[in-house]
Amino acid sequence: MKTKIKIIIALCIATFGLHSCNDIYDAINLNEANSRVIATSQMNFANTIRVGTSITLGDLSSGVQSRLWTFPEGVADIVDSDNDVTATTANVKAIFNVVGVHDVKLHQEFKDEAYDVKYTNKIGKVLDTTVVITVLPQIKVTVTANYLNPDGTLGAALNMANGAQNQIEASRTIRYTLTTEGAPEKFLWTIPGGTPETSAETSKTLDVKYKKLGTYGFSINGSTARPAGSGTTEFTDLIKVIPSTDPVTLDGTQVINNTIRLNFSREMDQSSLKTSDFAVSVTHPTKSVPSYSISSVSVDPVEGNIVIIKFPVGQNLYNDDTVKISYTKGSMTTADGISANSFANVQASFVGENLLAKAPSTYDYSFETSTNDNWVYLGWGGVWAKYTLNISGTKSHTGTKSAYIVMEPNGGMIVGHKKNGANVSFNLVQDKTYVVGAWVYVESLGDKTTTPNLNFYLDPGFKELTIFNFNSSFSVDKWVYSSVLIKAGATGASTFSIRGNNQGNTQSMKFYLDDITVTEAVLRP
């Protein structure tokens, strides 16, 4: 009978809330053994609330002859009571007006010795209990900002005031730093004119590169779901991007939706673009490919630093093609009048929907949300344990973090991505072909007499994918992309094991790994 009564009470709490439970309990009026049962409306959330909001405390015990709730003086208002320090009702609702950690005490006297909540031990006839309530302030986000010097060091502070129009040369970067109150867990940045333009980065710093001339503000919102709270800080006309004399650089080349997108370090001048200044090369490892011509070259109307290269209808680009773009110095200039230099045979990477970023996968492909503990050594033993992997904010391809990996001399690495001890997976479809790629920034190749590599093993099937071979001519001190094609052997959840091999190298190899991608491939017919 005791178990049935507890079930009724639990259902009552879930359905009607604490205030109506006492009436139902009294109506049952069964001869149940004395027991202590105390609950709160926030018991599943560590009794944490936000200042100015309420919490309900309930004494659901049986056999109570008298009780006394005692609140800290000057901290809370007890609802429907003229006394804000003590109460004798079974359930009491209070609004807390002071930030901090507060003890609410409950003194109970039972008819007879009371059992604990599991009915295993008698714990006394007169019992005193302390309920600890944590009261958080309302969420507040404060922002400071500094220029980043070209060498990556922190520069002067900005004037954080509306209308300040802090001047920054186009293609330069500002580092924003947050201090918060009220323990926000999620952030949403909105940064017109910046790269990125939006971010959900949860770390307390964000680097933003400004590529387009103009005057811009930004906003940052911090929030939590429980206890509910939100706070927004917004600035208007904070940044003024002015012309620069810095050389314009090509920061990335991508194939998206059958077009090539050239990502320059700042805004480009549409009137300076000529189709004849560009040339494209498309090759395939086994199939003949007709010559490609360029139909148009234009500046993206939204992202002014992006130059879009289009092809005539029927000239399609496929994931198993090698696509390279060249520019012979001509009239192309930035919006602030700086001529672009020639470049030759820059290989474009294909960009599609990254399945690692698609629900239900929670794979941290960009290392923004995971910790060192989520990248677990897989226990191969021997040389494969001779490495370190640390989530780092020193360099990143996108976002603010990457994995910094050091493979020891004659060492190696084998890791998997896990959360709560389980492999983090993503879904593939049997017999479909996918592009698996990643970005690395190599600091040191070691002695350059051997060729270390970085392989991914795809399960099920333990298919080996060599993503990078780090030969003596591999580019250092810059981000490099590489990818391979793979046909999935099964439908459903798939995982990666990531193995680095530095055997034979008498020195350590050091590199950053970022932006792992898995995209569905479209192959040349």
Short mmCIF file of C-alpha atoms in Angstrom, two decimals:
data_model
loop_
_atom_site.label_atom_id
_atom_site.label_comp_id
_atom_site.label_asym_id
_atom_site.label_seq_id
_atom_site.Cartn_x
_atom_site.Cartn_y
_atom_site.Cartn_z
CA MET A 1 0.00 0.00 0.00
CA LYS A 2 2.87 2.40 0.76
CA THR A 3 4.21 1.99 -2.77
CA LYS A 4 0.80 2.71 -4.27
CA ILE A 5 0.45 5.87 -2.22
CA LYS A 6 3.87 7.11 -3.40
CA ILE A 7 2.87 6.47 -7.00
CA ILE A 8 -0.33 8.48 -6.49
CA ILE A 9 1.69 11.34 -5.00
CA ALA A 10 4.21 11.26 -7.85
CA LEU A 11 1.41 11.36 -10.42
CA CYS A 12 -0.19 14.19 -8.50
CA ILE A 13 3.05 16.23 -8.58
CA ALA A 14 3.47 15.72 -12.31
CA THR A 15 -0.17 16.47 -13.16
CA PHE A 16 -1.42 19.09 -10.74
CA GLY A 17 1.66 20.65 -9.13
CA LEU A 18 2.57 20.74 -5.47
CA HIS A 19 -0.36 22.84 -4.21
CA SER A 20 -3.07 20.28 -4.94
CA CYS A 21 -1.14 17.21 -3.75
CA ASN A 22 -1.77 17.79 -0.06
CA ASP A 23 -5.54 17.78 -0.49
CA ILE A 24 -5.47 14.48 -2.36
CA TYR A 25 -3.10 13.00 0.16
CA ASP A 26 -5.37 14.02 3.05
CA ALA A 27 -8.39 12.64 1.23
CA ILE A 28 -6.78 9.21 0.99
CA ASN A 29 -6.42 9.17 4.78
CA LEU A 30 -4.73 5.78 4.92
CA ASN A 31 -2.82 4.49 7.89
CA GLU A 32 0.65 4.80 6.38
CA ALA A 33 3.90 4.66 8.31
CA ASN A 34 5.56 7.98 9.09
CA SER A 35 8.01 9.00 6.39
CA ARG A 36 9.88 12.11 5.29
CA VAL A 37 9.30 13.18 1.67
CA ILE A 38 10.30 16.70 0.59
CA ALA A 39 10.10 18.05 -2.95
CA THR A 40 10.51 21.33 -4.82
CA SER A 41 9.28 22.61 -8.16
CA GLN A 42 12.93 22.89 -9.29
CA MET A 43 14.31 19.70 -7.75
CA ASN A 44 15.33 18.37 -11.18
CA PHE A 45 17.32 21.54 -11.83
CA ALA A 46 19.42 21.70 -8.65
CA ASN A 47 16.90 24.07 -7.03
CA THR A 48 18.27 26.88 -9.17
CA ILE A 49 16.09 29.86 -10.05
CA ARG A 50 16.59 33.39 -11.29
CA VAL A 51 16.24 36.43 -9.05
CA GLY A 52 12.68 37.77 -8.93
CA THR A 53 11.15 34.38 -9.73
CA SER A 54 9.51 31.79 -7.50
CA ILE A 55 10.06 28.26 -6.28
CA THR A 56 7.52 26.01 -4.51
CA LEU A 57 8.65 23.75 -1.68
CA GLY A 58 6.47 20.85 -0.62
CA ASP A 59 6.36 18.69 2.50
CA LEU A 60 4.79 15.44 1.24
CA SER A 61 5.71 13.54 4.37
CA SER A 62 3.22 11.29 6.19
CA GLY A 63 2.60 11.39 9.92
CA VAL A 64 3.62 15.01 10.45
CA GLN A 65 2.17 16.59 13.59
CA SER A 66 3.80 19.99 13.08
CA ARG A 67 6.17 21.71 10.70
CA LEU A 68 7.93 25.03 10.40
CA TRP A 69 9.55 26.42 7.28
CA THR A 70 12.16 29.12 7.94
CA PHE A 71 13.50 31.39 5.21
CA PRO A 72 16.53 33.70 5.48
CA GLU A 73 15.39 37.12 6.60
CA GLY A 74 15.15 39.77 3.89
CA VAL A 75 15.69 37.31 1.05
CA ALA A 76 12.25 36.09 -0.09
CA ASP A 77 8.58 36.99 -0.20
CA ILE A 78 6.29 34.12 0.79
CA VAL A 79 3.26 34.19 -1.50
CA ASP A 80 -0.15 34.70 0.19
CA SER A 81 1.47 35.40 3.54
CA ASP A 82 2.23 38.47 5.63
CA ASN A 83 5.18 36.63 7.15
CA ASP A 84 8.19 36.36 4.86
CA VAL A 85 10.36 34.35 7.23
CA THR A 86 8.28 31.40 8.47
CA ALA A 87 5.38 29.24 7.26
CA THR A 88 3.58 26.17 8.57
CA THR A 89 1.68 25.02 5.49
CA ALA A 90 2.66 21.80 3.75
CA ASN A 91 3.42 23.64 0.51
CA VAL A 92 4.94 27.10 0.37
CA LYS A 93 5.69 29.28 -2.63
CA ALA A 94 8.29 32.02 -2.33
CA ILE A 95 9.74 34.67 -4.61
CA PHE A 96 13.46 35.20 -4.06
CA ASN A 97 14.71 38.75 -4.42
CA VAL A 98 18.38 38.38 -3.47
CA VAL A 99 21.08 36.73 -5.59
CA GLY A 100 23.10 34.03 -3.85
CA VAL A 101 22.91 30.61 -2.24
CA HIS A 102 20.23 30.49 0.46
CA ASP A 103 19.28 27.85 3.02
CA VAL A 104 15.60 27.18 3.64
CA LYS A 105 15.10 25.09 6.78
CA LEU A 106 12.23 22.72 7.52
CA HIS A 107 11.57 21.54 11.10
CA GLN A 108 9.21 18.53 11.36
CA GLU A 109 7.75 16.65 14.33
CA PHE A 110 6.19 13.28 13.55
CA LYS A 111 3.67 11.12 15.42
CA ASP A 112 6.26 8.40 15.61
CA GLU A 113 9.74 7.71 14.28
CA ALA A 114 9.82 8.47 10.57
CA TYR A 115 11.37 6.43 7.79
CA ASP A 116 13.54 7.83 5.05
CA VAL A 117 12.04 8.18 1.59
CA LYS A 118 13.00 4.57 0.64
CA TYR A 119 11.41 3.11 3.80
CA THR A 120 14.65 1.37 4.67
CA ASN A 121 15.76 3.20 7.82
CA LYS A 122 14.10 5.02 10.67
CA ILE A 123 15.63 8.47 10.95
CA GLY A 124 13.89 10.01 13.94
CA LYS A 125 10.77 11.62 15.29
CA VAL A 126 12.01 15.21 15.16
CA LEU A 127 13.76 16.05 11.89
CA ASP A 128 15.47 19.14 10.53
CA THR A 129 16.13 19.48 6.80
CA THR A 130 17.91 22.18 4.82
CA VAL A 131 16.89 22.90 1.24
CA VAL A 132 19.58 24.87 -0.61
CA ILE A 133 18.24 27.37 -3.16
CA THR A 134 20.60 28.94 -5.70
CA VAL A 135 19.40 32.29 -7.01
CA LEU A 136 21.10 33.53 -10.16
CA PRO A 137 21.09 37.14 -11.35
CA GLN A 138 19.33 38.10 -14.56
CA ILE A 139 21.52 37.42 -17.58
CA LYS A 140 23.83 40.24 -18.56
CA VAL A 141 26.44 40.18 -21.32
CA THR A 142 29.26 42.73 -21.33
CA VAL A 143 31.53 43.03 -24.37
CA THR A 144 35.03 44.44 -24.80
CA ALA A 145 37.00 44.43 -28.04
CA ASN A 146 40.57 44.74 -29.25
CA TYR A 147 42.23 45.04 -32.62
CA LEU A 148 44.24 42.01 -33.67
CA ASN A 149 47.62 43.00 -35.04
CA PRO A 150 48.72 41.44 -38.36
CA ASP A 151 51.11 39.16 -36.43
CA GLY A 152 48.20 37.80 -34.35
CA THR A 153 49.04 39.65 -31.13
CA LEU A 154 46.39 41.60 -29.25
CA GLY A 155 46.26 45.27 -30.12
CA ALA A 156 44.60 48.37 -28.73
CA ALA A 157 41.17 48.34 -27.11
CA LEU A 158 38.15 49.73 -28.93
CA ASN A 159 35.84 52.42 -27.61
CA MET A 160 32.70 50.43 -26.78
CA ALA A 161 30.05 53.08 -27.34
CA ASN A 162 27.25 53.53 -29.83
CA GLY A 163 28.40 55.72 -32.68
CA ALA A 164 32.09 55.34 -31.77
CA GLN A 165 32.96 54.28 -35.36
CA ASN A 166 36.24 52.64 -34.36
CA GLN A 167 38.22 52.58 -37.61
CA ILE A 168 39.64 49.33 -38.96
CA GLU A 169 41.29 48.71 -42.30
CA ALA A 170 39.48 46.31 -44.60
CA SER A 171 40.63 42.67 -44.18
CA ARG A 172 41.73 43.23 -40.57
CA THR A 173 40.32 41.44 -37.51
CA ILE A 174 38.76 42.44 -34.19
CA ARG A 175 38.63 40.13 -31.16
CA TYR A 176 35.48 40.43 -29.07
CA THR A 177 35.61 39.24 -25.45
CA LEU A 178 32.61 38.53 -23.20
CA THR A 179 32.06 38.74 -19.48
CA THR A 180 28.71 37.49 -18.27
CA GLU A 181 26.39 37.36 -15.31
CA GLY A 182 23.61 34.87 -14.72
CA ALA A 183 25.39 31.82 -16.21
CA PRO A 184 24.16 31.93 -19.84
CA GLU A 185 24.72 28.65 -21.68
CA LYS A 186 23.91 29.64 -25.27
CA PHE A 187 25.05 32.63 -27.30
CA LEU A 188 23.95 34.10 -30.60
CA TRP A 189 26.13 36.68 -32.32
CA THR A 190 24.75 38.83 -35.15
CA ILE A 191 27.60 40.71 -36.88
CA PRO A 192 26.66 42.62 -40.04
CA GLY A 193 29.66 43.23 -42.26
CA GLY A 194 31.81 40.69 -40.46
CA THR A 195 33.08 37.21 -41.06
CA PRO A 196 31.37 35.32 -39.56
CA GLU A 197 28.09 37.23 -39.87
CA THR A 198 26.45 34.99 -37.26
CA SER A 199 27.88 32.65 -34.67
CA ALA A 200 26.66 30.42 -31.85
CA GLU A 201 30.18 30.16 -30.42
CA THR A 202 30.02 29.41 -26.68
CA SER A 203 33.56 30.42 -25.77
CA LYS A 204 34.11 33.88 -24.34
CA THR A 205 36.06 35.23 -27.34
CA LEU A 206 35.22 35.60 -31.02
CA ASP A 207 37.50 36.85 -33.81
CA VAL A 208 35.67 38.75 -36.56
CA LYS A 209 37.28 39.77 -39.86
CA TYR A 210 35.87 42.82 -41.65
CA LYS A 211 36.13 42.69 -45.44
CA LYS A 212 33.56 45.24 -46.64
CA LEU A 213 33.79 49.00 -46.42
CA GLY A 214 31.06 50.58 -44.30
CA THR A 215 29.85 51.27 -40.78
CA TYR A 216 28.55 48.39 -38.68
CA GLY A 217 27.23 47.43 -35.27
CA PHE A 218 26.55 44.03 -33.75
CA SER A 219 24.48 42.27 -31.11
CA ILE A 220 25.09 39.34 -28.78
CA ASN A 221 22.38 37.42 -26.93
CA GLY A 222 23.03 35.06 -24.01
CA SER A 223 20.35 32.69 -22.76
CA THR A 224 19.47 29.60 -20.75
CA ALA A 225 16.43 27.34 -20.92
CA ARG A 226 16.37 26.49 -17.18
CA PRO A 227 16.24 28.65 -15.25
CA ALA A 228 14.79 30.67 -18.11
CA GLY A 229 16.69 33.84 -18.89
CA SER A 230 17.95 35.96 -21.73
CA GLY A 231 20.02 39.10 -22.11
CA THR A 232 21.07 41.05 -25.20
CA THR A 233 23.81 43.61 -25.69
CA GLU A 234 23.71 45.67 -28.87
CA PHE A 235 25.92 48.35 -30.39
CA THR A 236 25.19 50.61 -33.34
CA ASP A 237 27.82 52.20 -35.60
CA LEU A 238 30.61 50.71 -33.52
CA ILE A 239 32.94 49.78 -36.40
CA LYS A 240 33.93 51.78 -39.48
CA VAL A 241 35.78 49.76 -42.12
CA ILE A 242 38.08 52.00 -44.12
CA PRO A 243 40.24 51.43 -47.24
CA SER A 244 43.42 49.44 -46.74
CA THR A 245 46.81 49.38 -48.40
CA ASP A 246 47.34 45.72 -47.40
CA PRO A 247 47.73 43.29 -50.30
CA VAL A 248 44.53 41.46 -51.16
CA THR A 249 44.77 37.71 -50.55
CA LEU A 250 42.80 34.72 -51.81
CA ASP A 251 41.61 33.01 -48.62
CA GLY A 252 39.69 30.10 -50.11
CA THR A 253 38.42 28.52 -53.33
CA GLN A 254 35.29 26.38 -53.31
CA VAL A 255 32.92 24.65 -55.72
CA ILE A 256 29.31 25.21 -54.64
CA ASN A 257 26.28 24.41 -56.81
CA ASN A 258 28.37 24.11 -59.98
CA THR A 259 30.04 27.50 -59.51
CA ILE A 260 33.51 28.41 -58.27
CA ARG A 261 33.59 30.89 -55.39
CA LEU A 262 36.79 32.83 -54.75
CA ASN A 263 36.98 34.11 -51.19
CA PHE A 264 39.14 37.24 -51.11
CA SER A 265 40.36 39.02 -48.00
CA ARG A 266 38.16 42.03 -48.69
CA GLU A 267 35.44 43.45 -50.90
CA MET A 268 36.06 43.36 -54.65
CA ASP A 269 35.07 45.89 -57.33
CA GLN A 270 32.53 44.45 -59.78
CA SER A 271 33.47 46.90 -62.53
CA SER A 272 37.08 45.67 -62.48
CA LEU A 273 36.28 42.02 -63.29
CA LYS A 274 36.95 40.57 -66.74
CA THR A 275 36.12 37.00 -67.75
CA SER A 276 39.20 36.85 -69.97
CA ASP A 277 41.51 37.30 -66.96
CA PHE A 278 40.47 33.90 -65.55
CA ALA A 279 41.06 30.33 -66.72
CA VAL A 280 39.77 27.02 -65.37
CA SER A 281 41.19 23.50 -65.62
CA VAL A 282 38.98 20.46 -65.07
CA THR A 283 40.50 16.98 -65.12
CA HIS A 284 39.45 13.46 -64.11
CA PRO A 285 41.74 10.56 -63.11
CA THR A 286 40.26 8.07 -65.58
CA LYS A 287 37.88 9.88 -67.93
CA SER A 288 38.41 12.43 -70.68
CA VAL A 289 36.96 15.84 -69.89
CA PRO A 290 36.03 18.46 -72.52
CA SER A 291 37.46 21.96 -72.28
CA TYR A 292 35.58 24.31 -69.96
CA SER A 293 34.83 27.95 -70.68
CA ILE A 294 33.78 30.67 -68.25
CA SER A 295 30.46 32.36 -68.94
CA SER A 296 30.55 35.08 -66.27
CA VAL A 297 32.53 36.49 -63.36
CA SER A 298 30.73 38.57 -60.74
CA VAL A 299 30.87 39.81 -57.18
CA ASP A 300 28.40 38.19 -54.79
CA PRO A 301 25.75 40.87 -54.10
CA VAL A 302 25.61 39.94 -50.41
CA GLU A 303 29.18 38.87 -49.64
CA GLY A 304 31.17 41.45 -51.54
CA ASN A 305 34.49 39.68 -50.98
CA ILE A 306 33.27 36.61 -52.91
CA VAL A 307 33.86 36.43 -56.67
CA ILE A 308 31.57 33.92 -58.41
CA ILE A 309 32.69 32.11 -61.57
CA LYS A 310 29.93 30.49 -63.64
CA PHE A 311 29.99 28.09 -66.59
CA PRO A 312 27.71 27.61 -69.60
CA VAL A 313 24.74 25.27 -69.27
CA GLY A 314 25.86 21.65 -69.55
CA GLN A 315 29.40 22.25 -68.28
CA ASN A 316 28.98 20.62 -64.89
CA LEU A 317 31.53 20.00 -62.16
CA TYR A 318 31.66 16.63 -60.35
CA ASN A 319 33.10 15.57 -57.03
CA ASP A 320 35.61 13.21 -58.62
CA ASP A 321 36.96 16.01 -60.84
CA THR A 322 40.05 18.05 -60.04
CA VAL A 323 39.12 21.69 -60.55
CA LYS A 324 41.80 24.42 -60.66
CA ILE A 325 41.44 28.14 -61.25
CA SER A 326 44.02 30.67 -62.43
CA TYR A 327 44.06 34.46 -62.68
CA THR A 328 46.41 36.52 -64.82
CA LYS A 329 46.89 39.95 -63.31
CA GLY A 330 44.70 42.40 -65.12
CA SER A 331 42.16 44.93 -63.95
CA MET A 332 40.70 43.15 -60.90
CA THR A 333 40.88 45.39 -57.83
CA THR A 334 39.37 45.64 -54.40
CA ALA A 335 36.65 48.15 -53.58
CA ASP A 336 39.38 50.32 -52.05
CA GLY A 337 41.54 50.25 -55.17
CA ILE A 338 44.19 47.57 -54.49
CA SER A 339 45.05 45.35 -57.46
CA ALA A 340 44.87 41.58 -57.05
CA ASN A 341 48.01 39.61 -57.88
CA SER A 342 48.11 36.69 -60.28
CA PHE A 343 47.61 33.15 -59.03
CA ALA A 344 47.87 29.86 -60.89
CA ASN A 345 46.25 26.43 -60.61
CA VAL A 346 44.60 26.95 -57.22
CA GLN A 347 42.62 23.80 -56.53
CA ALA A 348 39.00 24.26 -55.49
CA SER A 349 37.42 22.13 -52.79
CA PHE A 350 33.86 20.89 -53.23
CA VAL A 351 31.39 22.06 -50.61
CA GLY A 352 28.06 20.41 -49.92
CA GLU A 353 25.85 19.60 -46.97
CA ASN A 354 28.09 18.27 -44.21
CA LEU A 355 26.37 15.16 -42.85
CA LEU A 356 28.34 15.51 -39.61
CA ALA A 357 26.39 18.71 -38.98
CA LYS A 358 23.03 17.15 -39.79
CA ALA A 359 20.73 15.83 -37.05
CA PRO A 360 20.68 13.35 -35.45
CA SER A 361 24.50 13.43 -35.61
CA THR A 362 26.22 15.40 -32.85
CA TYR A 363 29.71 14.85 -34.26
CA ASP A 364 31.89 17.83 -33.33
CA TYR A 365 33.46 18.14 -36.75
CA SER A 366 34.90 21.61 -36.00
CA PHE A 367 36.02 20.95 -32.39
CA GLU A 368 33.92 23.86 -31.09
CA THR A 369 31.89 22.06 -28.42
CA SER A 370 33.95 19.02 -27.37
CA THR A 371 36.73 18.68 -24.81
CA ASN A 372 39.94 16.66 -24.77
CA ASP A 373 38.04 13.89 -22.97
CA ASN A 374 35.71 13.47 -25.97
CA TRP A 375 38.63 12.42 -28.23
CA VAL A 376 39.51 9.09 -26.71
CA TYR A 377 42.61 6.94 -27.18
CA LEU A 378 41.41 3.62 -28.63
CA GLY A 379 43.96 1.44 -26.89
CA TRP A 380 46.00 0.01 -29.76
CA GLY A 381 49.13 0.13 -27.64
CA GLY A 382 52.73 0.59 -28.76
CA VAL A 383 53.52 3.62 -30.93
CA TRP A 384 49.83 4.52 -31.26
CA ALA A 385 49.81 5.97 -27.73
CA LYS A 386 52.71 8.34 -28.42
CA TYR A 387 50.81 11.57 -29.07
CA THR A 388 48.95 14.45 -27.46
CA LEU A 389 45.66 15.95 -28.64
CA ASN A 390 44.35 19.17 -27.15
CA ILE A 391 41.37 21.31 -28.12
CA SER A 392 43.00 24.65 -28.87
CA GLY A 393 41.92 28.23 -29.48
CA THR A 394 45.28 29.19 -30.96
CA LYS A 395 44.31 28.50 -34.59
CA SER A 396 41.13 27.51 -36.38
CA HIS A 397 40.01 27.13 -39.97
CA THR A 398 36.50 28.26 -39.06
CA GLY A 399 35.04 29.11 -35.67
CA THR A 400 37.49 29.60 -32.83
CA LYS A 401 38.90 26.14 -32.07
CA SER A 402 40.69 23.16 -33.59
CA ALA A 403 42.48 20.02 -32.42
CA TYR A 404 46.21 20.55 -31.86
CA ILE A 405 48.01 17.25 -32.38
CA VAL A 406 51.62 16.41 -31.61
CA MET A 407 52.86 12.98 -32.72
CA GLU A 408 56.06 12.09 -30.87
CA PRO A 409 59.21 10.96 -32.67
CA ASN A 410 58.57 7.44 -34.03
CA GLY A 411 55.07 7.72 -32.59
CA GLY A 412 51.50 7.75 -33.71
CA MET A 413 47.90 8.35 -32.68
CA ILE A 414 44.59 6.51 -32.70
CA VAL A 415 41.49 8.30 -31.38
CA GLY A 416 37.72 8.10 -31.62
CA HIS A 417 35.04 10.66 -30.88
CA LYS A 418 32.92 9.70 -27.86
CA LYS A 419 30.34 11.30 -25.59
CA ASN A 420 29.38 9.70 -22.29
CA GLY A 421 31.46 6.68 -23.28
CA ALA A 422 29.57 6.01 -26.53
CA ASN A 423 30.81 6.53 -30.09
CA VAL A 424 29.47 9.63 -31.82
CA SER A 425 28.02 8.48 -35.13
CA PHE A 426 26.56 9.83 -38.38
CA ASN A 427 24.25 8.21 -40.92
CA LEU A 428 25.31 6.92 -44.34
CA VAL A 429 23.46 4.94 -47.03
CA GLN A 430 24.86 1.73 -48.47
CA ASP A 431 26.47 1.97 -51.94
CA LYS A 432 26.30 5.77 -52.02
CA THR A 433 29.59 7.57 -52.60
CA TYR A 434 30.73 10.25 -50.17
CA VAL A 435 33.53 12.79 -49.97
CA VAL A 436 35.43 12.64 -46.67
CA GLY A 437 37.65 15.65 -46.12
CA ALA A 438 39.43 17.74 -43.49
CA TRP A 439 41.66 20.77 -43.06
CA VAL A 440 45.10 20.79 -41.43
CA TYR A 441 47.59 23.50 -40.51
CA VAL A 442 51.03 21.96 -40.19
CA GLU A 443 53.50 23.62 -37.81
CA SER A 444 56.29 21.08 -38.21
CA LEU A 445 56.81 18.10 -40.50
CA GLY A 446 59.67 16.74 -38.43
CA ASP A 447 62.86 15.57 -40.10
CA LYS A 448 61.29 15.39 -43.61
CA THR A 449 62.99 12.08 -44.39
CA THR A 450 59.76 10.10 -44.04
CA THR A 451 56.11 10.66 -45.01
CA PRO A 452 53.83 10.73 -41.96
CA ASN A 453 50.13 10.38 -42.71
CA LEU A 454 46.66 10.94 -41.31
CA ASN A 455 44.10 8.21 -41.97
CA PHE A 456 40.43 7.87 -41.10
CA TYR A 457 38.94 4.39 -40.62
CA LEU A 458 35.24 4.21 -41.45
CA ASP A 459 33.09 1.71 -39.57
CA PRO A 460 31.28 -0.52 -40.19
CA GLY A 461 33.84 -2.25 -42.38
CA PHE A 462 36.94 -0.50 -41.01
CA LYS A 463 37.66 1.06 -44.42
CA GLU A 464 40.98 2.90 -44.47
CA LEU A 465 40.92 6.43 -45.91
CA THR A 466 44.26 8.20 -46.30
CA ILE A 467 43.32 11.88 -46.03
CA PHE A 468 46.83 13.37 -45.83
CA ASN A 469 50.33 12.25 -46.76
CA PHE A 470 52.75 14.72 -45.18
CA ASN A 471 55.69 14.52 -47.58
CA SER A 472 58.69 16.84 -47.45
CA SER A 473 57.04 19.38 -49.79
CA PHE A 474 53.75 19.56 -47.88
CA SER A 475 52.75 23.20 -47.22
CA VAL A 476 53.40 24.44 -43.68
CA ASP A 477 52.03 27.45 -41.82
CA LYS A 478 48.84 27.54 -43.90
CA TRP A 479 45.51 25.73 -43.93
CA VAL A 480 45.39 22.87 -46.44
CA TYR A 481 42.35 20.81 -47.47
CA SER A 482 42.34 17.23 -48.69
CA SER A 483 39.62 14.67 -49.32
CA VAL A 484 38.96 11.16 -50.59
CA LEU A 485 35.94 9.38 -52.07
CA ILE A 486 34.42 6.39 -50.29
CA LYS A 487 31.46 4.13 -51.03
CA ALA A 488 29.47 3.26 -47.91
CA GLY A 489 29.29 -0.45 -47.15
CA ALA A 490 26.18 -0.29 -44.97
CA THR A 491 23.15 1.84 -44.19
CA GLY A 492 22.88 3.43 -40.76
CA ALA A 493 25.19 4.66 -38.04
CA SER A 494 28.85 5.06 -39.02
CA THR A 495 31.89 6.17 -37.04
CA PHE A 496 35.47 7.30 -37.59
CA SER A 497 38.68 6.16 -35.97
CA ILE A 498 41.39 8.75 -36.67
CA ARG A 499 44.96 7.45 -36.94
CA GLY A 500 48.15 9.44 -37.33
CA ASN A 501 51.40 7.68 -38.21
CA ASN A 502 54.80 9.28 -37.47
CA GLN A 503 56.91 6.12 -37.45
CA GLY A 504 60.40 6.60 -38.84
CA ASN A 505 60.34 10.32 -38.14
CA THR A 506 63.10 11.22 -35.67
CA GLN A 507 61.29 14.43 -34.73
CA SER A 508 57.79 15.33 -33.58
CA MET A 509 55.18 16.22 -36.14
CA LYS A 510 52.83 19.04 -35.09
CA PHE A 511 49.60 20.13 -36.76
CA TYR A 512 46.09 21.49 -36.21
CA LEU A 513 43.06 19.53 -37.46
CA ASP A 514 39.72 21.23 -38.18
CA ASP A 515 36.46 21.07 -40.15
CA ILE A 516 36.03 17.36 -40.85
CA THR A 517 33.38 16.93 -43.56
CA VAL A 518 31.31 14.12 -45.03
CA THR A 519 29.26 15.11 -48.06
CA GLU A 520 27.33 13.08 -50.62
CA ALA A 521 29.24 12.93 -53.90
CA VAL A 522 27.99 13.46 -57.46
CA LEU A 523 30.29 11.54 -59.81
CA ARG A 524 31.14 12.24 -63.44
CA PRO A 525 28.96 9.99 -65.64
#
